[in-house]
Amino acid sequence: MPTLIEKLSVKQSLAEARTVAERWHGSPAVSAHMTDLQGMFSKTIVVEMEDGSE
């Protein structure tokens, strides 16, 4: 059963975001970080891809 992202640790959230971005874009992710401003019930993560896109 899937786990809601807000229940994941920061480390787990970053890993999941990288995995999803790599599958969606079809290229490797080079970094992932949390944004400074976060919502109450969400996590905003920026993933930088090998081609420089975010």
mmCIF file with all atom_site columns, C-alpha atoms in Angstrom:
data_model
loop_
_atom_site.group_PDB
_atom_site.id
_atom_site.type_symbol
_atom_site.label_atom_id
_atom_site.label_alt_id
_atom_site.label_comp_id
_atom_site.label_asym_id
_atom_site.label_entity_id
_atom_site.label_seq_id
_atom_site.pdbx_PDB_ins_code
_atom_site.Cartn_x
_atom_site.Cartn_y
_atom_site.Cartn_z
_atom_site.occupancy
_atom_site.B_iso_or_equiv
_atom_site.pdbx_formal_charge
_atom_site.auth_seq_id
_atom_site.auth_comp_id
_atom_site.auth_asym_id
_atom_site.auth_atom_id
_atom_site.pdbx_PDB_model_num
ATOM 1  C CA . MET A 1 1  ? 0.000  0.000  0.000   1.00 0.00 ? 1  MET A CA 1
ATOM 2  C CA . PRO A 1 2  ? 1.380  3.469  -0.871  1.00 0.00 ? 2  PRO A CA 1
ATOM 3  C CA . THR A 1 3  ? 2.581  5.806  1.869   1.00 0.00 ? 3  THR A CA 1
ATOM 4  C CA . LEU A 1 4  ? 1.567  9.471  1.828   1.00 0.00 ? 4  LEU A CA 1
ATOM 5  C CA . ILE A 1 5  ? 4.591  11.703 1.195   1.00 0.00 ? 5  ILE A CA 1
ATOM 6  C CA . GLU A 1 6  ? 3.928  13.766 4.331   1.00 0.00 ? 6  GLU A CA 1
ATOM 7  C CA . LYS A 1 7  ? 4.503  10.609 6.398   1.00 0.00 ? 7  LYS A CA 1
ATOM 8  C CA . LEU A 1 8  ? 7.957  10.002 4.856   1.00 0.00 ? 8  LEU A CA 1
ATOM 9  C CA . SER A 1 9  ? 11.172 11.270 6.434   1.00 0.00 ? 9  SER A CA 1
ATOM 10 C CA . VAL A 1 10 ? 13.077 14.006 4.603   1.00 0.00 ? 10 VAL A CA 1
ATOM 11 C CA . LYS A 1 11 ? 15.643 11.453 3.391   1.00 0.00 ? 11 LYS A CA 1
ATOM 12 C CA . GLN A 1 12 ? 12.896 9.135  2.111   1.00 0.00 ? 12 GLN A CA 1
ATOM 13 C CA . SER A 1 13 ? 11.066 12.048 0.451   1.00 0.00 ? 13 SER A CA 1
ATOM 14 C CA . LEU A 1 14 ? 14.185 13.197 -1.403  1.00 0.00 ? 14 LEU A CA 1
ATOM 15 C CA . ALA A 1 15 ? 14.910 9.664  -2.618  1.00 0.00 ? 15 ALA A CA 1
ATOM 16 C CA . GLU A 1 16 ? 11.309 9.200  -3.786  1.00 0.00 ? 16 GLU A CA 1
ATOM 17 C CA . ALA A 1 17 ? 11.324 12.564 -5.605  1.00 0.00 ? 17 ALA A CA 1
ATOM 18 C CA . ARG A 1 18 ? 14.549 11.657 -7.427  1.00 0.00 ? 18 ARG A CA 1
ATOM 19 C CA . THR A 1 19 ? 13.121 8.285  -8.463  1.00 0.00 ? 19 THR A CA 1
ATOM 20 C CA . VAL A 1 20 ? 9.876  9.788  -9.768  1.00 0.00 ? 20 VAL A CA 1
ATOM 21 C CA . ALA A 1 21 ? 11.694 12.577 -11.654 1.00 0.00 ? 21 ALA A CA 1
ATOM 22 C CA . GLU A 1 22 ? 14.117 10.111 -13.269 1.00 0.00 ? 22 GLU A CA 1
ATOM 23 C CA . ARG A 1 23 ? 11.266 7.887  -14.427 1.00 0.00 ? 23 ARG A CA 1
ATOM 24 C CA . TRP A 1 24 ? 9.240  10.830 -15.722 1.00 0.00 ? 24 TRP A CA 1
ATOM 25 C CA . HIS A 1 25 ? 12.107 12.572 -17.561 1.00 0.00 ? 25 HIS A CA 1
ATOM 26 C CA . GLY A 1 26 ? 14.036 9.462  -18.579 1.00 0.00 ? 26 GLY A CA 1
ATOM 27 C CA . SER A 1 27 ? 17.352 10.961 -17.470 1.00 0.00 ? 27 SER A CA 1
ATOM 28 C CA . PRO A 1 28 ? 19.400 10.866 -14.247 1.00 0.00 ? 28 PRO A CA 1
ATOM 29 C CA . ALA A 1 29 ? 18.798 13.286 -11.385 1.00 0.00 ? 29 ALA A CA 1
ATOM 30 C CA . VAL A 1 30 ? 21.902 15.015 -10.034 1.00 0.00 ? 30 VAL A CA 1
ATOM 31 C CA . SER A 1 31 ? 20.418 16.577 -6.889  1.00 0.00 ? 31 SER A CA 1
ATOM 32 C CA . ALA A 1 32 ? 17.258 17.038 -4.867  1.00 0.00 ? 32 ALA A CA 1
ATOM 33 C CA . HIS A 1 33 ? 16.488 19.477 -2.059  1.00 0.00 ? 33 HIS A CA 1
ATOM 34 C CA . MET A 1 34 ? 13.541 20.736 -0.044  1.00 0.00 ? 34 MET A CA 1
ATOM 35 C CA . THR A 1 35 ? 12.417 24.295 -0.720  1.00 0.00 ? 35 THR A CA 1
ATOM 36 C CA . ASP A 1 36 ? 12.719 26.828 2.110   1.00 0.00 ? 36 ASP A CA 1
ATOM 37 C CA . LEU A 1 37 ? 8.948  27.400 2.269   1.00 0.00 ? 37 LEU A CA 1
ATOM 38 C CA . GLN A 1 38 ? 6.776  24.359 2.909   1.00 0.00 ? 38 GLN A CA 1
ATOM 39 C CA . GLY A 1 39 ? 3.007  23.972 3.126   1.00 0.00 ? 39 GLY A CA 1
ATOM 40 C CA . MET A 1 40 ? 1.335  22.468 6.175   1.00 0.00 ? 40 MET A CA 1
ATOM 41 C CA . PHE A 1 41 ? 0.350  19.196 4.502   1.00 0.00 ? 41 PHE A CA 1
ATOM 42 C CA . SER A 1 42 ? 2.828  18.943 1.636   1.00 0.00 ? 42 SER A CA 1
ATOM 43 C CA . LYS A 1 43 ? 6.520  18.741 0.847   1.00 0.00 ? 43 LYS A CA 1
ATOM 44 C CA . THR A 1 44 ? 7.947  20.731 -2.052  1.00 0.00 ? 44 THR A CA 1
ATOM 45 C CA . ILE A 1 45 ? 11.099 19.209 -3.477  1.00 0.00 ? 45 ILE A CA 1
ATOM 46 C CA . VAL A 1 46 ? 13.216 20.550 -6.341  1.00 0.00 ? 46 VAL A CA 1
ATOM 47 C CA . VAL A 1 47 ? 15.008 17.892 -8.373  1.00 0.00 ? 47 VAL A CA 1
ATOM 48 C CA . GLU A 1 48 ? 17.793 18.966 -10.736 1.00 0.00 ? 48 GLU A CA 1
ATOM 49 C CA . MET A 1 49 ? 18.245 16.731 -13.741 1.00 0.00 ? 49 MET A CA 1
ATOM 50 C CA . GLU A 1 50 ? 21.456 15.928 -15.615 1.00 0.00 ? 50 GLU A CA 1
ATOM 51 C CA . ASP A 1 51 ? 20.456 18.303 -18.445 1.00 0.00 ? 51 ASP A CA 1
ATOM 52 C CA . GLY A 1 52 ? 20.137 21.206 -15.969 1.00 0.00 ? 52 GLY A CA 1
ATOM 53 C CA . SER A 1 53 ? 16.337 21.290 -15.868 1.00 0.00 ? 53 SER A CA 1
ATOM 54 C CA . GLU A 1 54 ? 14.494 21.342 -12.546 1.00 0.00 ? 54 GLU A CA 1
#
